[in-house]
Amino acid sequence: DAKTTQPPSMDCAEGRAANLPCNHSTISGNEYVYWYRQIHSQGPQYIIHGLKNNETNEMASLIITEDRKSSTLILPHATLRDTAVYYCIVKTGANNLFFGTGTRLTVIP
Amino acid sequence: EPEVTQTPSHQVTQMGQEVILRCVPISNHLYFYWYRQILGQKVEFLVSFYNNEISEKSEIFDDQFSVERPDGSNFTLKIRSTKLEDSAMYFCASSGGRGQTSYEQYFGPGTRLTVT
């Protein structure tokens, strides 16, 4: 599976949009982009995934560039409960997830 | 909403003892996984399981580890002779229902294993 690069940490004001970037310049044509988060020591939580089109669900939006070399996870109105480590992972099918170090998002009151 | 459950939430054992960690995946899922996270470190893949056999395993998953799906609902991880370095949070995950084409994994809350 291709590797991803994320900033180690970001802050966001409560109520504002949190935009978390991810670079995956070596992504293959059949690899999806997945986003997970881990709040403290809880189990990782699935957020959203996409192949090439932008995606939106009740938790977040995923914007994938046309060349698929990078993506951005958008939390439209961040709350304190969104403070977590966010992981961008690329993979195919039912393969295992490779967790890097992710981005530690801190939502500030 | 269906969820993955794990028992126990915390297990304390002595070095050299066998432990079995239990997971109940989401009922219609076909793919099952174990991951672990040593305190302060990254989440690491251990093993994946599909169609009653291991489909992939990491180098961490050595001969002291085994997995089993003893019935239609449980998925277990056995550590035969625990070592101090096995102390970690162990997460079970499942994905891929019959007829589905997406493979997002859903994780349980984890079992904290402490080896003394």
mmCIF file of C-alpha atoms in Angstrom:
data_model
loop_
_atom_site.group_PDB
_atom_site.id
_atom_site.type_symbol
_atom_site.label_atom_id
_atom_site.label_comp_id
_atom_site.label_asym_id
_atom_site.label_seq_id
_atom_site.Cartn_x
_atom_site.Cartn_y
_atom_site.Cartn_z
ATOM 1 C CA ASP A 1 0.000 0.000 0.000
ATOM 2 C CA ALA A 2 1.182 3.526 -0.782
ATOM 3 C CA LYS A 3 2.408 5.773 2.002
ATOM 4 C CA THR A 4 0.804 9.014 3.076
ATOM 5 C CA THR A 5 2.176 12.226 4.544
ATOM 6 C CA GLN A 6 0.251 14.304 7.055
ATOM 7 C CA PRO A 7 1.190 17.281 9.250
ATOM 8 C CA PRO A 8 1.856 16.099 12.799
ATOM 9 C CA SER A 9 -0.526 18.534 14.458
ATOM 10 C CA MET A 10 -3.140 21.196 13.798
ATOM 11 C CA ASP A 11 -5.364 23.443 15.863
ATOM 12 C CA CYS A 12 -8.871 24.540 14.999
ATOM 13 C CA ALA A 13 -11.264 26.906 16.741
ATOM 14 C CA GLU A 14 -14.500 25.351 17.919
ATOM 15 C CA GLY A 15 -17.289 25.914 15.400
ATOM 16 C CA ARG A 16 -14.916 26.528 12.520
ATOM 17 C CA ALA A 17 -14.133 24.146 9.693
ATOM 18 C CA ALA A 18 -11.153 21.861 10.218
ATOM 19 C CA ASN A 19 -9.261 21.098 7.006
ATOM 20 C CA LEU A 20 -6.834 18.201 7.336
ATOM 21 C CA PRO A 21 -4.482 17.661 4.382
ATOM 22 C CA CYS A 22 -2.887 14.432 3.215
ATOM 23 C CA ASN A 23 -0.365 13.722 0.487
ATOM 24 C CA HIS A 24 -0.390 10.360 -1.253
ATOM 25 C CA SER A 25 1.650 11.030 -4.368
ATOM 26 C CA THR A 26 2.378 7.340 -5.080
ATOM 27 C CA ILE A 27 -1.232 6.186 -4.897
ATOM 28 C CA SER A 28 -2.184 3.483 -7.400
ATOM 29 C CA GLY A 29 -5.233 3.627 -9.614
ATOM 30 C CA ASN A 30 -7.151 1.032 -7.616
ATOM 31 C CA GLU A 31 -6.316 2.379 -4.148
ATOM 32 C CA TYR A 32 -8.940 4.170 -2.131
ATOM 33 C CA VAL A 33 -8.278 6.998 0.318
ATOM 34 C CA TYR A 34 -9.626 6.237 3.803
ATOM 35 C CA TRP A 35 -9.806 8.500 6.818
ATOM 36 C CA TYR A 36 -9.982 7.245 10.383
ATOM 37 C CA ARG A 37 -9.607 8.934 13.720
ATOM 38 C CA GLN A 38 -8.671 7.784 17.186
ATOM 39 C CA ILE A 39 -9.969 9.633 20.201
ATOM 40 C CA HIS A 40 -7.590 9.125 23.118
ATOM 41 C CA SER A 41 -7.136 5.339 23.451
ATOM 42 C CA GLN A 42 -10.436 4.314 21.930
ATOM 43 C CA GLY A 43 -10.686 2.056 18.895
ATOM 44 C CA PRO A 44 -10.040 3.789 15.564
ATOM 45 C CA GLN A 45 -13.229 5.176 14.064
ATOM 46 C CA TYR A 46 -14.000 5.089 10.354
ATOM 47 C CA ILE A 47 -14.862 8.520 8.960
ATOM 48 C CA ILE A 48 -15.071 8.435 5.183
ATOM 49 C CA HIS A 49 -13.417 7.045 2.079
ATOM 50 C CA GLY A 50 -13.263 7.784 -1.644
ATOM 51 C CA LEU A 51 -11.641 6.787 -4.908
ATOM 52 C CA LYS A 52 -11.603 9.898 -7.066
ATOM 53 C CA ASN A 53 -14.851 11.768 -6.553
ATOM 54 C CA ASN A 54 -15.465 14.054 -3.618
ATOM 55 C CA GLU A 55 -17.511 12.404 -0.889
ATOM 56 C CA THR A 56 -19.664 13.681 1.943
ATOM 57 C CA ASN A 57 -21.372 11.942 4.822
ATOM 58 C CA GLU A 58 -22.806 12.976 8.166
ATOM 59 C CA MET A 59 -19.360 13.254 9.718
ATOM 60 C CA ALA A 60 -17.186 14.919 7.095
ATOM 61 C CA SER A 61 -16.361 15.737 3.500
ATOM 62 C CA LEU A 62 -13.470 14.330 1.514
ATOM 63 C CA ILE A 63 -11.939 16.335 -1.304
ATOM 64 C CA ILE A 64 -9.579 14.421 -3.605
ATOM 65 C CA THR A 65 -7.512 16.309 -6.166
ATOM 66 C CA GLU A 66 -7.972 15.447 -9.808
ATOM 67 C CA ASP A 67 -4.552 13.785 -10.008
ATOM 68 C CA ARG A 68 -5.376 11.893 -6.771
ATOM 69 C CA LYS A 69 -2.024 12.780 -5.271
ATOM 70 C CA SER A 70 -3.541 14.555 -2.304
ATOM 71 C CA SER A 71 -6.768 14.900 -0.387
ATOM 72 C CA THR A 72 -8.348 17.007 2.340
ATOM 73 C CA LEU A 73 -10.683 15.895 5.081
ATOM 74 C CA ILE A 74 -13.094 18.628 6.097
ATOM 75 C CA LEU A 75 -14.951 18.673 9.407
ATOM 76 C CA PRO A 76 -17.431 21.490 8.688
ATOM 77 C CA HIS A 77 -18.084 22.651 12.254
ATOM 78 C CA ALA A 78 -15.466 21.287 14.620
ATOM 79 C CA THR A 79 -16.472 20.554 18.197
ATOM 80 C CA LEU A 80 -14.361 19.727 21.232
ATOM 81 C CA ARG A 81 -15.290 16.070 20.722
ATOM 82 C CA ASP A 82 -13.483 16.134 17.377
ATOM 83 C CA THR A 83 -10.140 16.432 19.172
ATOM 84 C CA ALA A 84 -8.354 13.267 18.051
ATOM 85 C CA VAL A 85 -5.571 11.840 15.918
ATOM 86 C CA TYR A 86 -6.685 11.665 12.278
ATOM 87 C CA TYR A 87 -5.227 9.082 9.927
ATOM 88 C CA CYS A 88 -5.196 9.182 6.144
ATOM 89 C CA ILE A 89 -4.666 5.680 4.720
ATOM 90 C CA VAL A 90 -4.635 4.380 1.164
ATOM 91 C CA LYS A 91 -5.439 0.775 0.435
ATOM 92 C CA THR A 92 -7.182 -1.625 -1.898
ATOM 93 C CA GLY A 93 -10.061 -3.935 -1.151
ATOM 94 C CA ALA A 94 -10.106 -5.753 2.151
ATOM 95 C CA ASN A 95 -6.409 -5.296 2.838
ATOM 96 C CA ASN A 96 -5.266 -4.341 6.303
ATOM 97 C CA LEU A 97 -4.928 -0.708 7.363
ATOM 98 C CA PHE A 98 -1.468 0.761 7.826
ATOM 99 C CA PHE A 99 -1.609 3.468 10.487
ATOM 100 C CA GLY A 100 1.097 6.108 10.341
ATOM 101 C CA THR A 101 1.480 8.835 12.924
ATOM 102 C CA GLY A 102 -1.480 10.865 11.643
ATOM 103 C CA THR A 103 -2.411 14.455 12.471
ATOM 104 C CA ARG A 104 -3.248 15.367 16.034
ATOM 105 C CA LEU A 105 -6.160 17.810 15.767
ATOM 106 C CA THR A 106 -6.853 19.957 18.793
ATOM 107 C CA VAL A 107 -10.133 21.857 18.798
ATOM 108 C CA ILE A 108 -9.804 24.969 20.904
ATOM 109 C CA PRO A 109 -12.788 26.460 22.746
ATOM 110 C CA GLU B 1 -26.334 0.624 14.782
ATOM 111 C CA PRO B 2 -24.309 -2.611 14.657
ATOM 112 C CA GLU B 3 -20.951 -2.507 16.384
ATOM 113 C CA VAL B 4 -17.932 -4.644 17.141
ATOM 114 C CA THR B 5 -17.693 -5.741 20.759
ATOM 115 C CA GLN B 6 -14.684 -7.034 22.665
ATOM 116 C CA THR B 7 -14.236 -8.813 25.979
ATOM 117 C CA PRO B 8 -12.750 -8.394 28.450
ATOM 118 C CA SER B 9 -12.093 -4.663 28.495
ATOM 119 C CA HIS B 10 -9.013 -5.223 30.650
ATOM 120 C CA GLN B 11 -7.028 -8.401 31.202
ATOM 121 C CA VAL B 12 -4.163 -8.755 33.639
ATOM 122 C CA THR B 13 -2.021 -11.853 33.350
ATOM 123 C CA GLN B 14 1.319 -13.150 34.496
ATOM 124 C CA MET B 15 4.208 -13.659 32.121
ATOM 125 C CA GLY B 16 4.089 -17.093 30.525
ATOM 126 C CA GLN B 17 0.349 -17.507 30.893
ATOM 127 C CA GLU B 18 -2.043 -18.015 27.991
ATOM 128 C CA VAL B 19 -4.709 -15.432 27.263
ATOM 129 C CA ILE B 20 -7.671 -15.415 24.919
ATOM 130 C CA LEU B 21 -9.106 -12.134 23.740
ATOM 131 C CA ARG B 22 -12.620 -12.271 22.390
ATOM 132 C CA CYS B 23 -14.390 -10.263 19.720
ATOM 133 C CA VAL B 24 -17.858 -10.315 18.250
ATOM 134 C CA PRO B 25 -17.648 -8.740 14.783
ATOM 135 C CA ILE B 26 -20.552 -7.089 12.998
ATOM 136 C CA SER B 27 -22.872 -9.932 12.105
ATOM 137 C CA ASN B 28 -22.853 -9.869 8.301
ATOM 138 C CA HIS B 29 -19.166 -9.036 7.907
ATOM 139 C CA LEU B 30 -16.809 -11.498 6.254
ATOM 140 C CA TYR B 31 -13.351 -10.064 6.963
ATOM 141 C CA PHE B 32 -11.855 -9.931 10.443
ATOM 142 C CA TYR B 33 -8.727 -8.305 11.803
ATOM 143 C CA TRP B 34 -6.638 -7.908 14.922
ATOM 144 C CA TYR B 35 -4.482 -4.864 15.583
ATOM 145 C CA ARG B 36 -2.534 -3.832 18.629
ATOM 146 C CA GLN B 37 -1.309 -0.531 20.052
ATOM 147 C CA ILE B 38 1.468 -0.373 22.594
ATOM 148 C CA LEU B 39 1.008 2.618 24.877
ATOM 149 C CA GLY B 40 2.079 5.815 23.119
ATOM 150 C CA GLN B 41 2.819 4.060 19.831
ATOM 151 C CA LYS B 42 1.078 3.539 16.490
ATOM 152 C CA VAL B 43 -1.707 1.096 15.798
ATOM 153 C CA GLU B 44 -0.092 -2.015 14.278
ATOM 154 C CA PHE B 45 -1.680 -4.697 12.117
ATOM 155 C CA LEU B 46 -1.421 -8.258 13.414
ATOM 156 C CA VAL B 47 -3.576 -10.545 11.284
ATOM 157 C CA SER B 48 -6.517 -10.706 8.905
ATOM 158 C CA PHE B 49 -8.933 -13.608 8.570
ATOM 159 C CA TYR B 50 -11.343 -14.536 5.814
ATOM 160 C CA ASN B 51 -13.220 -17.687 4.881
ATOM 161 C CA ASN B 52 -11.977 -19.478 8.015
ATOM 162 C CA GLU B 53 -8.321 -18.943 7.362
ATOM 163 C CA ILE B 54 -5.618 -16.356 7.842
ATOM 164 C CA SER B 55 -5.332 -14.168 4.752
ATOM 165 C CA GLU B 56 -2.418 -12.026 5.896
ATOM 166 C CA LYS B 57 -0.249 -11.630 8.968
ATOM 167 C CA SER B 58 2.477 -9.263 10.056
ATOM 168 C CA GLU B 59 5.878 -10.187 11.410
ATOM 169 C CA ILE B 60 4.560 -9.472 14.896
ATOM 170 C CA PHE B 61 2.127 -12.389 14.550
ATOM 171 C CA ASP B 62 4.561 -15.175 15.371
ATOM 172 C CA ASP B 63 3.976 -18.730 16.585
ATOM 173 C CA GLN B 64 2.769 -17.624 19.990
ATOM 174 C CA PHE B 65 -0.297 -16.030 18.404
ATOM 175 C CA SER B 66 -3.280 -17.785 16.895
ATOM 176 C CA VAL B 67 -6.748 -16.788 15.765
ATOM 177 C CA GLU B 68 -9.952 -18.717 15.549
ATOM 178 C CA ARG B 69 -13.572 -18.272 14.633
ATOM 179 C CA PRO B 70 -15.000 -21.035 16.802
ATOM 180 C CA ASP B 71 -18.642 -20.369 15.913
ATOM 181 C CA GLY B 72 -20.653 -18.045 13.717
ATOM 182 C CA SER B 73 -20.220 -15.016 15.919
ATOM 183 C CA ASN B 74 -16.945 -14.982 17.869
ATOM 184 C CA PHE B 75 -13.442 -14.217 16.661
ATOM 185 C CA THR B 76 -10.639 -14.877 19.122
ATOM 186 C CA LEU B 77 -6.964 -14.034 19.488
ATOM 187 C CA LYS B 78 -4.902 -16.401 21.630
ATOM 188 C CA ILE B 79 -1.479 -15.585 22.968
ATOM 189 C CA ARG B 80 0.082 -18.839 24.138
ATOM 190 C CA SER B 81 2.830 -17.690 26.474
ATOM 191 C CA THR B 82 2.593 -14.004 27.205
ATOM 192 C CA LYS B 83 5.628 -11.765 27.478
ATOM 193 C CA LEU B 84 5.985 -8.380 29.093
ATOM 194 C CA GLU B 85 6.198 -6.778 25.647
ATOM 195 C CA ASP B 86 2.748 -8.139 24.752
ATOM 196 C CA SER B 87 1.235 -5.504 27.042
ATOM 197 C CA ALA B 88 -0.878 -3.354 24.730
ATOM 198 C CA MET B 89 -4.380 -2.474 23.612
ATOM 199 C CA TYR B 90 -5.694 -5.091 21.234
ATOM 200 C CA PHE B 91 -8.323 -4.007 18.737
ATOM 201 C CA CYS B 92 -10.566 -6.252 16.701
ATOM 202 C CA ALA B 93 -12.096 -4.988 13.457
ATOM 203 C CA SER B 94 -14.436 -6.320 10.803
ATOM 204 C CA SER B 95 -15.437 -5.304 7.295
ATOM 205 C CA GLY B 96 -17.055 -6.363 4.055
ATOM 206 C CA GLY B 97 -20.583 -7.659 4.188
ATOM 207 C CA ARG B 98 -21.887 -10.138 1.654
ATOM 208 C CA GLY B 99 -22.726 -8.290 -1.553
ATOM 209 C CA GLN B 100 -20.954 -5.129 -0.459
ATOM 210 C CA THR B 101 -18.151 -3.594 -2.483
ATOM 211 C CA SER B 102 -16.711 -1.276 0.151
ATOM 212 C CA TYR B 103 -14.333 -2.424 2.855
ATOM 213 C CA GLU B 104 -14.296 0.146 5.585
ATOM 214 C CA GLN B 105 -13.232 -1.496 8.824
ATOM 215 C CA TYR B 106 -15.157 -1.018 12.033
ATOM 216 C CA PHE B 107 -13.215 -1.346 15.245
ATOM 217 C CA GLY B 108 -14.132 -2.558 18.679
ATOM 218 C CA PRO B 109 -13.316 -0.627 21.856
ATOM 219 C CA GLY B 110 -10.258 -2.762 22.542
ATOM 220 C CA THR B 111 -8.928 -5.027 25.268
ATOM 221 C CA ARG B 112 -6.153 -3.656 27.421
ATOM 222 C CA LEU B 113 -3.742 -6.497 28.128
ATOM 223 C CA THR B 114 -1.319 -6.030 30.993
ATOM 224 C CA VAL B 115 1.382 -8.663 31.445
ATOM 225 C CA THR B 116 3.144 -8.606 34.817
#
